[in-house]
Coordinates of C-alpha atoms and ligand atoms in Angstrom, one line a residue:
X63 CA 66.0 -47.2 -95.9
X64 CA 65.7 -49.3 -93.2
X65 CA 65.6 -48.6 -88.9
X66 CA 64.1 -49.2 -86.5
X67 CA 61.2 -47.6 -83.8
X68 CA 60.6 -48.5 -79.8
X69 CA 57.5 -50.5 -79.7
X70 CA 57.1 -50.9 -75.8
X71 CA 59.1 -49.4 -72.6
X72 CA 59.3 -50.4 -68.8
X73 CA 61.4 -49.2 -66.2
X74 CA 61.9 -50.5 -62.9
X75 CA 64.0 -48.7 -59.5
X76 CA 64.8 -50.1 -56.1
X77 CA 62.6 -49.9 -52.9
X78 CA 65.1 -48.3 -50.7
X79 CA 64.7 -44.0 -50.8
X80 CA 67.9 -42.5 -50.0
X81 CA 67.1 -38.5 -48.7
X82 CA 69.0 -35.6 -49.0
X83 CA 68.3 -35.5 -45.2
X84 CA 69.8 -38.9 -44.9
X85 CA 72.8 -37.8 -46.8
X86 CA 73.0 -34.7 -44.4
X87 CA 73.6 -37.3 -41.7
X88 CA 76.7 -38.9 -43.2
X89 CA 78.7 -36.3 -44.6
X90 CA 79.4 -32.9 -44.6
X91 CA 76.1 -31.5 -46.5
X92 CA 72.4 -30.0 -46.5
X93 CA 69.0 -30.6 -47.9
X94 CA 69.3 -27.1 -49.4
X95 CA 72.8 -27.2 -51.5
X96 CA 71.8 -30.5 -52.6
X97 CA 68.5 -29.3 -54.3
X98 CA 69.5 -26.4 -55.2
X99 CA 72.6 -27.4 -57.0
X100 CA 71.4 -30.3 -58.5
X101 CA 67.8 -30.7 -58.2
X102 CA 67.3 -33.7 -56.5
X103 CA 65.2 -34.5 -53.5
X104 CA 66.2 -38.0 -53.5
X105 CA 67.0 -41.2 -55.3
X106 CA 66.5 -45.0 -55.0
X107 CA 70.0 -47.7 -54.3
X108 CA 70.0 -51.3 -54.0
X109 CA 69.0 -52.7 -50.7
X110 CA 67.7 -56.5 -51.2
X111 CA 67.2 -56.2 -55.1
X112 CA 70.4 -57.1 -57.6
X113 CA 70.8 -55.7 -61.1
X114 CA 69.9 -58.0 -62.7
X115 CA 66.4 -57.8 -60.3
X116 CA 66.0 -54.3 -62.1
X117 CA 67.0 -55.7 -65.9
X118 CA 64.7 -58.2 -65.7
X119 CA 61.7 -56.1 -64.2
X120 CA 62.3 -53.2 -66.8
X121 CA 61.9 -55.4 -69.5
X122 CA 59.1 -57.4 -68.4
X123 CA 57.1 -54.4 -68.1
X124 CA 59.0 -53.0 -72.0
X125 CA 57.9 -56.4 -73.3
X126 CA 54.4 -56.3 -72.1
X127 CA 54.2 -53.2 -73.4
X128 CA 54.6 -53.9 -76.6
X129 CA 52.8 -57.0 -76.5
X130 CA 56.2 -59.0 -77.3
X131 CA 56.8 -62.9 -76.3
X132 CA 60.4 -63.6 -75.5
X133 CA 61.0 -66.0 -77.8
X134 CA 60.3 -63.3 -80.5
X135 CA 63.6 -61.3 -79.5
X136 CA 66.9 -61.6 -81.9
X137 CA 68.9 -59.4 -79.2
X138 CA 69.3 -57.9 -76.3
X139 CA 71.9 -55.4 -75.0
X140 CA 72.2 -53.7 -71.4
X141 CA 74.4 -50.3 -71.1
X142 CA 76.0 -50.6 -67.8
X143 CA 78.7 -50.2 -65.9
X144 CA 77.6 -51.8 -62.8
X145 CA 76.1 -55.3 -63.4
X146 CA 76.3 -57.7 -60.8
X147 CA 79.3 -59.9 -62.4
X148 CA 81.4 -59.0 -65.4
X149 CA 80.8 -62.9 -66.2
X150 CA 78.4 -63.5 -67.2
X151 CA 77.7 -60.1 -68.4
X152 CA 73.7 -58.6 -67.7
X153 CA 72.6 -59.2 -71.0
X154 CA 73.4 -62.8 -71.0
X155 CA 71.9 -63.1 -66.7
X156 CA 68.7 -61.5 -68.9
X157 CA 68.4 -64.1 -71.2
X158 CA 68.2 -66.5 -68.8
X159 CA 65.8 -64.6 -66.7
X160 CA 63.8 -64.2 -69.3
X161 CA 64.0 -67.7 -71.4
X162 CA 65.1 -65.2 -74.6
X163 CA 66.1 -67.2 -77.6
X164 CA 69.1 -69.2 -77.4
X165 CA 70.4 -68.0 -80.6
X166 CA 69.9 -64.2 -79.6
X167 CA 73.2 -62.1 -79.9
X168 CA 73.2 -60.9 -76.0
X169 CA 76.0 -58.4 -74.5
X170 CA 76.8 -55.4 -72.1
X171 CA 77.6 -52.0 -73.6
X172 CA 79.9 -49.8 -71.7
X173 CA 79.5 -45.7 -72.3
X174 CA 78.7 -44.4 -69.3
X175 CA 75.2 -42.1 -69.0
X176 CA 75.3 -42.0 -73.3
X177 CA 75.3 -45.5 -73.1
X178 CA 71.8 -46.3 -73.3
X179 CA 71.8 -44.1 -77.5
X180 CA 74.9 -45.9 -78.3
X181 CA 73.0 -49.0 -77.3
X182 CA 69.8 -48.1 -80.0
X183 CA 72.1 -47.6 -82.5
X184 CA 74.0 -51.0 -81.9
X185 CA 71.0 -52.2 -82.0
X186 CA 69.6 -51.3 -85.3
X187 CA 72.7 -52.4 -86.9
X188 CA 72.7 -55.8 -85.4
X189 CA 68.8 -56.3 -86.3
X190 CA 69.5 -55.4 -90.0
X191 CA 71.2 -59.1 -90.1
X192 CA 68.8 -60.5 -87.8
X193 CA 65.8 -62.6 -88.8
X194 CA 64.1 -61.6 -86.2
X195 CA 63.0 -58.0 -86.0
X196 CA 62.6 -57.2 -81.8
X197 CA 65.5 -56.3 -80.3
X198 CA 65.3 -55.5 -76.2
X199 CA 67.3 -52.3 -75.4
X200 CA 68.2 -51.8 -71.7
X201 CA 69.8 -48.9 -69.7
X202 CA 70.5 -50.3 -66.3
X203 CA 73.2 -48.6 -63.5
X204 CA 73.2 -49.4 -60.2
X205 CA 76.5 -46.8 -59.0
X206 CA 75.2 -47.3 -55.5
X207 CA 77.8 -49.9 -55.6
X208 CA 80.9 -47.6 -56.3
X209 CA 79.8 -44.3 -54.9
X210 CA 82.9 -42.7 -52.9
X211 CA 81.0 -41.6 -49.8
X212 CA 84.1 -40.2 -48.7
X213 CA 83.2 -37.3 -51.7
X214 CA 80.3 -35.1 -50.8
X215 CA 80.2 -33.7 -53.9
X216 CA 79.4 -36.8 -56.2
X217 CA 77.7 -39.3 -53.4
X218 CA 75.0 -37.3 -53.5
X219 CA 74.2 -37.8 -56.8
X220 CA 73.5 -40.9 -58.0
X221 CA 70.7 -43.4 -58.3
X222 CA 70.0 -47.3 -59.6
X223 CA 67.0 -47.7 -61.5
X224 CA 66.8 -49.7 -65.1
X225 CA 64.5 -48.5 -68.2
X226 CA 64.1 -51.1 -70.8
X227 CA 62.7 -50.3 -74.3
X228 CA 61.3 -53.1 -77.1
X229 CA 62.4 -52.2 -80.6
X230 CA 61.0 -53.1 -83.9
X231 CA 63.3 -53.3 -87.1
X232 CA 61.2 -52.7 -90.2
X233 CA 62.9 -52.6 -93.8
X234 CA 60.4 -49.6 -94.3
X235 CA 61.4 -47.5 -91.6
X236 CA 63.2 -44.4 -91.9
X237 CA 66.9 -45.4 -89.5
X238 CA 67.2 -43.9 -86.4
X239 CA 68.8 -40.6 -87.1
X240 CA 71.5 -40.3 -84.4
X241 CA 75.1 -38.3 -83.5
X242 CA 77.6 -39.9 -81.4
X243 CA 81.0 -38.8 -80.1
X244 CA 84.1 -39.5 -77.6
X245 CA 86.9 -38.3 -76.3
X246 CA 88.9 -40.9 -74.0
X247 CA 89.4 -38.1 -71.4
X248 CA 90.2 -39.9 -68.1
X249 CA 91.1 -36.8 -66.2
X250 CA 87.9 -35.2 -64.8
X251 CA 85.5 -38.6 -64.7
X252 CA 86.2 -42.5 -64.2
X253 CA 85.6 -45.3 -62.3
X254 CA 88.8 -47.8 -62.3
X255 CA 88.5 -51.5 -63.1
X256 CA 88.9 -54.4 -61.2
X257 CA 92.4 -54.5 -59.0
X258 CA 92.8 -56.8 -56.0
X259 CA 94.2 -53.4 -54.5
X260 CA 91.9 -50.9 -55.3
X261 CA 88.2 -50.5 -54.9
X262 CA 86.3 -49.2 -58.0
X263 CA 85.1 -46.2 -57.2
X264 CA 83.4 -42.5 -58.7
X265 CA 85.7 -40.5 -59.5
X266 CA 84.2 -37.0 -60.9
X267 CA 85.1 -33.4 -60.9
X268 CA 81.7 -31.8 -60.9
X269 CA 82.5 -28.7 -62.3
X270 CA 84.5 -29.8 -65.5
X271 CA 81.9 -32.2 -66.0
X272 CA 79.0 -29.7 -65.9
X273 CA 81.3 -27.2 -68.2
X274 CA 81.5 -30.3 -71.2
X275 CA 77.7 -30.8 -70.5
X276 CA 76.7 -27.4 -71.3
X277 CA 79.3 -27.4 -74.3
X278 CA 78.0 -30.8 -75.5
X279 CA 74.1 -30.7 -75.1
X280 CA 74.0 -27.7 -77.6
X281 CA 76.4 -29.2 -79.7
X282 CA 74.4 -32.5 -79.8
X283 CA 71.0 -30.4 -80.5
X284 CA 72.4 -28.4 -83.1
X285 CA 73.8 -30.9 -84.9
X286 CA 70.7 -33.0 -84.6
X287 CA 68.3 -30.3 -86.1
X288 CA 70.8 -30.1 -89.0
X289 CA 71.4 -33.7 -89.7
X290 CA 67.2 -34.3 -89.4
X291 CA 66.1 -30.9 -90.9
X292 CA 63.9 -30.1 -88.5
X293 CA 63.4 -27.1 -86.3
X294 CA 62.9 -27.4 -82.6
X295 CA 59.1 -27.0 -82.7
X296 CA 59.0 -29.9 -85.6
X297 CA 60.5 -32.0 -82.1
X298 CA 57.6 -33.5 -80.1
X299 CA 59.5 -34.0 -76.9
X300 CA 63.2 -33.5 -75.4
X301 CA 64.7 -35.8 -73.5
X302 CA 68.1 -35.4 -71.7
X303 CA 70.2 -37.2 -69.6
X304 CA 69.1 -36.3 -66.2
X305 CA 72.5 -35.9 -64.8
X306 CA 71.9 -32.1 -62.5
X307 CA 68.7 -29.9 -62.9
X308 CA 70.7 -26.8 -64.0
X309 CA 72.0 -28.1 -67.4
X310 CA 68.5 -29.2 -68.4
X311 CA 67.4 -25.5 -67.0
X312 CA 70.3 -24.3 -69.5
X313 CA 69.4 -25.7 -72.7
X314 CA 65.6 -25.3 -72.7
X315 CA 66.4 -21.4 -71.4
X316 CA 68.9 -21.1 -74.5
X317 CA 66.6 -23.0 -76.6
X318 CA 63.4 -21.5 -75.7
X319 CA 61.9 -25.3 -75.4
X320 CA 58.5 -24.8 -73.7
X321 CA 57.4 -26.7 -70.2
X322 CA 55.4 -29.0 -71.6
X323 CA 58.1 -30.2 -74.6
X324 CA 60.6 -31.9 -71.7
X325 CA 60.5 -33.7 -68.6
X326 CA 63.0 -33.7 -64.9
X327 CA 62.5 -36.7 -62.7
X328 CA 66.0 -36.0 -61.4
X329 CA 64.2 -35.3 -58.1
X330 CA 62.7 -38.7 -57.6
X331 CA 65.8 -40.2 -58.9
X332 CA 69.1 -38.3 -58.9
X333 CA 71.5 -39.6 -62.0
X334 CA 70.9 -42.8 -62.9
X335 CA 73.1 -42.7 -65.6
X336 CA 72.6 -45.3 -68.7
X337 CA 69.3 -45.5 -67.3
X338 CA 68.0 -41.9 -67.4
X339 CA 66.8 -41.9 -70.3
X340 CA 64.9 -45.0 -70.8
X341 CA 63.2 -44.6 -67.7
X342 CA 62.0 -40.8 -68.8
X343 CA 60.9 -42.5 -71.7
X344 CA 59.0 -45.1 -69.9
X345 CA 57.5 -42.6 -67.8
X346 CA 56.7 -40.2 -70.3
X347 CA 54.8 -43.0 -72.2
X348 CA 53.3 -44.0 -69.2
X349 CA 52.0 -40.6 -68.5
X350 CA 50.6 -40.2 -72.0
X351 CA 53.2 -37.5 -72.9
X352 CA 54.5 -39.4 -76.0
X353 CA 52.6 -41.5 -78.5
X354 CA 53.0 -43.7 -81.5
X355 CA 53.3 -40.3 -83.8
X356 CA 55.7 -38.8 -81.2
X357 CA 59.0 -37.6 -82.6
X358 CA 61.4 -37.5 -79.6
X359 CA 64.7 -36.0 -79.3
X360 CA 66.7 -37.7 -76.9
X361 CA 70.5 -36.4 -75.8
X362 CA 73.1 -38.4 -73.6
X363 CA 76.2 -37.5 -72.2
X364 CA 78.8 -38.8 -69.6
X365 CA 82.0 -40.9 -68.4
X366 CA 83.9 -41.9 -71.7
X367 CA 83.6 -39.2 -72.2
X368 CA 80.9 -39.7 -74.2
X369 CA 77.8 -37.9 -75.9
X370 CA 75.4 -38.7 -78.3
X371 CA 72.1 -37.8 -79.6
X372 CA 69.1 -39.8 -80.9
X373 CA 66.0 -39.1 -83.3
X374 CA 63.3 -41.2 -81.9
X375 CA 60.1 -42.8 -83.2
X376 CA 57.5 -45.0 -81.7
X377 CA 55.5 -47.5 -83.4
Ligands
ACO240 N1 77.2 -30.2 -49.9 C1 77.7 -28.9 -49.6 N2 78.7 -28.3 -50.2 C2 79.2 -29.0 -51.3 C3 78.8 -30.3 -51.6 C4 77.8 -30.9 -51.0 N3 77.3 -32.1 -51.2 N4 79.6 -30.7 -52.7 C5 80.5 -29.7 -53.0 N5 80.2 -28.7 -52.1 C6 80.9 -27.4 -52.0 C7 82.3 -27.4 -52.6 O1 83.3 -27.9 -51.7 C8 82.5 -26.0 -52.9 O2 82.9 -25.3 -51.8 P1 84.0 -24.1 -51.8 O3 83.3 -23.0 -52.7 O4 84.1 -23.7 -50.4 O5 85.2 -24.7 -52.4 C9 81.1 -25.5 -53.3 O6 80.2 -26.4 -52.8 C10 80.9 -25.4 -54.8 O7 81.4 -26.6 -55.4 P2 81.3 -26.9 -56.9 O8 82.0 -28.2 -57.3 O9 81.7 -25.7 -57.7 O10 79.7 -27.1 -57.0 P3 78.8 -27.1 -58.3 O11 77.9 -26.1 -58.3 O12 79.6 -27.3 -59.6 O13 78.0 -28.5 -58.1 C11 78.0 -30.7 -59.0 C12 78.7 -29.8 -58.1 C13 76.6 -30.9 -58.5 C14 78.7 -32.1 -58.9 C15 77.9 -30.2 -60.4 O14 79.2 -29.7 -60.8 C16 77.5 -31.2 -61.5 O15 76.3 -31.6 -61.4 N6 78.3 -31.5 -62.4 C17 78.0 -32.3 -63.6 C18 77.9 -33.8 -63.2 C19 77.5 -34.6 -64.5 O16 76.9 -34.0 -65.4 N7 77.8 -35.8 -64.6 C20 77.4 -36.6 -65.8 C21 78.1 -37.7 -66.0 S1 78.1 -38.8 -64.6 C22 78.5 -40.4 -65.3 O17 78.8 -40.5 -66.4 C23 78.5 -41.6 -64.3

């Protein structure tokens, strides 16, 4: 047995507060029907920072952290969808930034808001035939760039922001345990690529969305507990994908997960997507929540579509 744990997090978010009053100004919406139906007071967007800005501030902070030089990283991986350029892609713009190791394998991972537990599991594969044993896992999304503000229901949603996490591979670690799934459904979410006619924009329909995340958050946990054996009170902490307050409200109501065992920072942030949950981790951490004994639970779901869960330690 061999895996690997999260030895340091950082997170980093944009200056600029977008309000739902703001929004209430430039389309047809309220203060109230935005928090009600999502949760979210507001979030952060881009003004005079970049993605790569946030990448690199995110895992500065991960990398102090966990007391980790640079040059002791074997790779690095950023889930995103949004990076500044497609060439080169964030990871490699982060290895320069950072002066990682020249021989460090360093690429983008594209799974929408699951993206950042596809991206653990990546890594621990690619550290298992690494010779060195940090990897530097990144969530970053800045979908201020390619929100449709002509759609009051999905420009109201989303956030930048970027979580970063340091992981250690260690031969006698137990491997992350971890469930992952997609479908290729392109009907009810996606963002179209680059066309010299076409801007790439959100496309979402909120209600089919919200009807696969309360299908697939239980599915994810279920199968989880099985896979692990544990119970839910054997789980130190749940994290979701902060993606609208009423799913979270859905599973811990139908799970019976007490207050104090999750966390919502949707209403400082809105959906940040890949980087939801490595910013709740950072903050949880941060906030004393979660230690080196924790046991952490963490559940993503999104464009692809795609879901995935994640049995999390921390060393
Ligand atoms: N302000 C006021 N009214 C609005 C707004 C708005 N911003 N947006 C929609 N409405 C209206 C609709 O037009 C509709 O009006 P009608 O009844 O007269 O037709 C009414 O509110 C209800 O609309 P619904 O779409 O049914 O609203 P719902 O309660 O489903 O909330 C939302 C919409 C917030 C988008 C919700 O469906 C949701 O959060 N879905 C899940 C999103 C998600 O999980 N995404 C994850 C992946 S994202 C990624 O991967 C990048």
């Amino acid at each position: 047995m061999s895996g690997i744990r999260i030895k340091g997090t950082g997170f980093s978010v944009p200056e600029h507060i977008i309000t739902n009053e703001y929004l209430s100004q430039i389309v047809d919406t309220n203060e109230e029907w935005i928090l009600t139906r999502t949760g979210i007071e507001h979030r952060h967007h881009l003004s005079k920072e970049s993605h790569s800005d946030l990448c690199t501030w995110a895992a500065r902070m991960a990398l102090k952290n966990a007391g980790i030089q640079p040059d002791e990283i074997g790779a690095c991986i950023v889930a995103t969808l949004t990076a500044d350029d497609l060439v080169p892609s964030a990871a490699c713009a982060l290895q320069r930034d950072l002066g990682l190791p020249q021989d460090s394998i360093c690429f983008d991972l594209s799974a929408g808001c699951t993206g950042f537990v596809f991206a653990l599991h990546t890594m621990e594969c690619l550290l298992a035939n690494n010779k060195k044993k940090y990897g530097l896992v990144v969530g970053c999304e800045t979908l201020s760039k390619i929100i449709n503000w002509e759609d009051r229901s999905t420009c109201i949603l989303f956030g930048d922001g970027a979580g970063a996490t340091v992981v250690e591979f260690d031969e006698n670690y137990s491997s992350i345990q971890a469930i992952y799934g997609a479908s290729g459904n392109d009907q009810i979410l996606r963002v179209n690529g680059v066309d010299p006619n076409k801007r790439s924009l959100i496309y979402m329909e909120g209600k089919a969305v919200f009807k696969f995340a309360v299908e697939v958050v239980p599915y994810c946990l279920d199968e989880m507990l099985k896979r692990t054996g544990k119970k839910i009170d054997d789980v130190d902490f749940f994290v979701f994908h902060q993606a609208n307050a009423r799913i979270i409200d859905y599973v811990v109501k139908k799970y019976h997960i007490p207050a104090e065992k999750y966390y919502k920072n949707i209403s400082e942030y809105g959906n940040t997507s890949a980087a939801s949950i490595p910013i709740v981790l950072a903050e949880l951490w941060e906030q004393k929540k979660i230690n080196k004994n924790s046991c952490v639970l963490c559940i993503g779901f999104g464009g692809g579509l795609t879901w995935g869960g994640a049995m999390l330690e921390f060393s």
